[in-house]
Each structure stands twice: as C-alpha cells, then as structure tokens.
Short mmCIF file of C-alpha atoms in Angstrom, two decimals:
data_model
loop_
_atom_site.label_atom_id
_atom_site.label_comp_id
_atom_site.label_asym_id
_atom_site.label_seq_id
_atom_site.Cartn_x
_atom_site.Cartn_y
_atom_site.Cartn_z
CA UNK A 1062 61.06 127.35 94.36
CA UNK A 1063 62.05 123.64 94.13
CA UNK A 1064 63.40 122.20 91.34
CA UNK A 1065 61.58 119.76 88.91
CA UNK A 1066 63.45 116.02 89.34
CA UNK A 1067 61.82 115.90 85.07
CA UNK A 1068 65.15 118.03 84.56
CA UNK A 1069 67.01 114.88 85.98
CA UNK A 1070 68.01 113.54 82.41
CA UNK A 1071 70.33 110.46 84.06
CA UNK A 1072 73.13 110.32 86.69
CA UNK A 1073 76.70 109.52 86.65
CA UNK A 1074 78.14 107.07 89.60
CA UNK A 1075 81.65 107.63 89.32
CA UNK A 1076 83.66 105.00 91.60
CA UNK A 1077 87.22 106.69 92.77
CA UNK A 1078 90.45 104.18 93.70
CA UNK A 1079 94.36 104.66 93.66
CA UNK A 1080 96.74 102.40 92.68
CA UNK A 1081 96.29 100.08 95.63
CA UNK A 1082 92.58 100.08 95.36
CA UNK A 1083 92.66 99.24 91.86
CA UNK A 1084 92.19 95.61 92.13
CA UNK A 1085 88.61 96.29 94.38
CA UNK A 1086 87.83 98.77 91.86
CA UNK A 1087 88.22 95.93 88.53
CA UNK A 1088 86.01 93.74 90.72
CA UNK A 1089 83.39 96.06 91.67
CA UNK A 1090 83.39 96.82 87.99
CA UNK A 1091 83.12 93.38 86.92
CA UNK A 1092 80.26 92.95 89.38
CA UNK A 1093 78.38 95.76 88.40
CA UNK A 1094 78.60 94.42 84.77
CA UNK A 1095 77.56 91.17 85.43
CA UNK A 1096 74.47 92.58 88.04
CA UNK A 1097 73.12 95.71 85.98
CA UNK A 1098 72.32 96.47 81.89
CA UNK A 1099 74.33 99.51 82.17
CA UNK A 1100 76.75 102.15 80.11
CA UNK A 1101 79.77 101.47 81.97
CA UNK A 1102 83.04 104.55 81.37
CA UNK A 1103 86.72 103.77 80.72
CA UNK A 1104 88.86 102.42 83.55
CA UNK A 1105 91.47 105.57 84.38
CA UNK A 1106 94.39 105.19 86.30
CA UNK A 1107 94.97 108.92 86.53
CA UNK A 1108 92.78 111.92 86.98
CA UNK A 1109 90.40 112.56 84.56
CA UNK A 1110 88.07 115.99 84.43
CA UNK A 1111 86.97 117.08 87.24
CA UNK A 1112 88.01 114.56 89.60
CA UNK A 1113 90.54 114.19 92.07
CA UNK A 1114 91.71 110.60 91.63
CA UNK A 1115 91.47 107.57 89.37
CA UNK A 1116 88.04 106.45 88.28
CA UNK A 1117 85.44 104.77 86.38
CA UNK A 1118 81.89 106.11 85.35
CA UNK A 1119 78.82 103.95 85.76
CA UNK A 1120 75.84 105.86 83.45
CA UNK A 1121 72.37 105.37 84.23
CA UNK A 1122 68.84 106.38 83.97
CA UNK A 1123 66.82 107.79 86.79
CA UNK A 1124 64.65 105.05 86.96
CA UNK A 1125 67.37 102.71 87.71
CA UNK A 1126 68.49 104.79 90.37
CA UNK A 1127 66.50 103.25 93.26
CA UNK A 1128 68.07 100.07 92.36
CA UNK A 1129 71.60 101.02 91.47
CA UNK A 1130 72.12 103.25 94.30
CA UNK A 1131 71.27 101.36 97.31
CA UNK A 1132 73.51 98.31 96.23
CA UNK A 1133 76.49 100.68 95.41
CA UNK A 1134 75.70 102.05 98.91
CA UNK A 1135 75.89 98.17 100.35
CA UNK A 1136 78.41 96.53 98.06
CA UNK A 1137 81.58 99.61 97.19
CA UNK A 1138 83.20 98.03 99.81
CA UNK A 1139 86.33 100.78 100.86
CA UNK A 1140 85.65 102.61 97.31
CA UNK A 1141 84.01 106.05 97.11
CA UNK A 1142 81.57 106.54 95.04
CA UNK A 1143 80.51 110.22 93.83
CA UNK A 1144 77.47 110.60 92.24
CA UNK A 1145 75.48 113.18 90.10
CA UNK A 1146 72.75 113.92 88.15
CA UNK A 1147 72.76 115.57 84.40
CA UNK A 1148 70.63 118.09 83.96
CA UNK A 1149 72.69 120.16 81.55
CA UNK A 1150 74.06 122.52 84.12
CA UNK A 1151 77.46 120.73 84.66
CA UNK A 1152 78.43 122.91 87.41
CA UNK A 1153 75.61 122.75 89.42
CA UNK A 1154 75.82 118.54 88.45
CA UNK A 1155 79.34 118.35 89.69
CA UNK A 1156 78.55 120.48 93.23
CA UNK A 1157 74.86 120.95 94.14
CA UNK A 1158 73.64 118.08 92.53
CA UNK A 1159 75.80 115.08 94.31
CA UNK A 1160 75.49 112.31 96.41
CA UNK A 1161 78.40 110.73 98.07
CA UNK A 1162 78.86 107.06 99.16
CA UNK A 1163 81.93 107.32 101.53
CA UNK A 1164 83.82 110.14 102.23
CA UNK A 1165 83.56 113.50 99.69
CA UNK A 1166 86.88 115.19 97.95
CA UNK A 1167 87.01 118.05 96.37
CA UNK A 1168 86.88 118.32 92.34
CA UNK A 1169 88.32 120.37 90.78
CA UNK A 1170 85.16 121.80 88.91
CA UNK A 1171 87.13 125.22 87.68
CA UNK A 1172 86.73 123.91 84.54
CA UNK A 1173 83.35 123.86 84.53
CA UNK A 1174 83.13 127.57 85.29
CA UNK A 1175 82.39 130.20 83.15
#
C-alpha cells in the first residue's frame, strides 16, 4: 500500500564537507541564506548524529521542496547533499526516506534503532 506524502511533516537537506571543502560549504551556506527564508542548522566540523562527516542542516517545508531541491541539485557544486523527510519514523527518515545529490555514504543510523 503506498504511503501518504500528508505524513511528510518537512525535510532535512543536510550538506556534507571535510576540512578542505569547508570553505565551498560557508559559501553555499551563505548563498542559501541570502536565496531562501529558511531554518538553517549549526556549522559542524566533526560528525554529528548519524552522519558520516562534517555538516550543516538546511530545514524546510514540503512545499518549498520543489524549489529548494532542484537548485541544491544545480548549485552544491562538489558538496553532497543528503536529504530526508520527517515523518516521525527517524529510521525509516534516515534510510528509506532519502534523496541524495552526489554520491551516498553510509550513516551510521544504529542509533536510531531500537
């Protein structure tokens, strides 16, 4: 039976880098700031959660997504971008529920298991 997108309650862009991508990263943020009236996450230069390398979250509704999507998919540059939806089922967010821009990694979503 397919799912109901009305579960969709927002999505989570989160937009990996390392320490030599950081600069790209701090732009792309800045850009995204300047381009879109979103909840932007901290900035963290380490692994945080679930994922694999440093990153950033960009929060948004799902009716935003048609518009914040396609220019993430056009401007990341090198950057990968993982993103999600929340529906309350964080394991099924972090590994059913995905979209990457650029190449996947694996999370590490053992936390989310229970």
């Amino acid at each position: 039976m397919p799912k109901d997108t009305s579960d969709i309650l927002g999505y989570h862009a989160h937009v990996y880098f390392d320490e030599a991508s950081s600069e790209a990263a701090r732009s792309l943020r800045e850009t995204i700031e300047q381009t879109f009236d979103i909840e932007m996450g901290r900035f963290h230069e380490k692994p945080v959660g679930p994922h694999p390398r440093y990153s950033y979250q960009v929060a948004f509704t799902p009716e935003k997504f048609g518009e914040i999507i396609p220019w993430l998919a056009l401007n990341r540059g090198e950057l990968t971008v993982f993103v999600h939806a929340e529906t309350g089922d964080a394991l099924a967010d972090h590994t059913q529920n995905v979209i990457w821009l650029g190449p996947s990694e694996d999370l590490k979503v053992s936390m989310f298991e229970t």
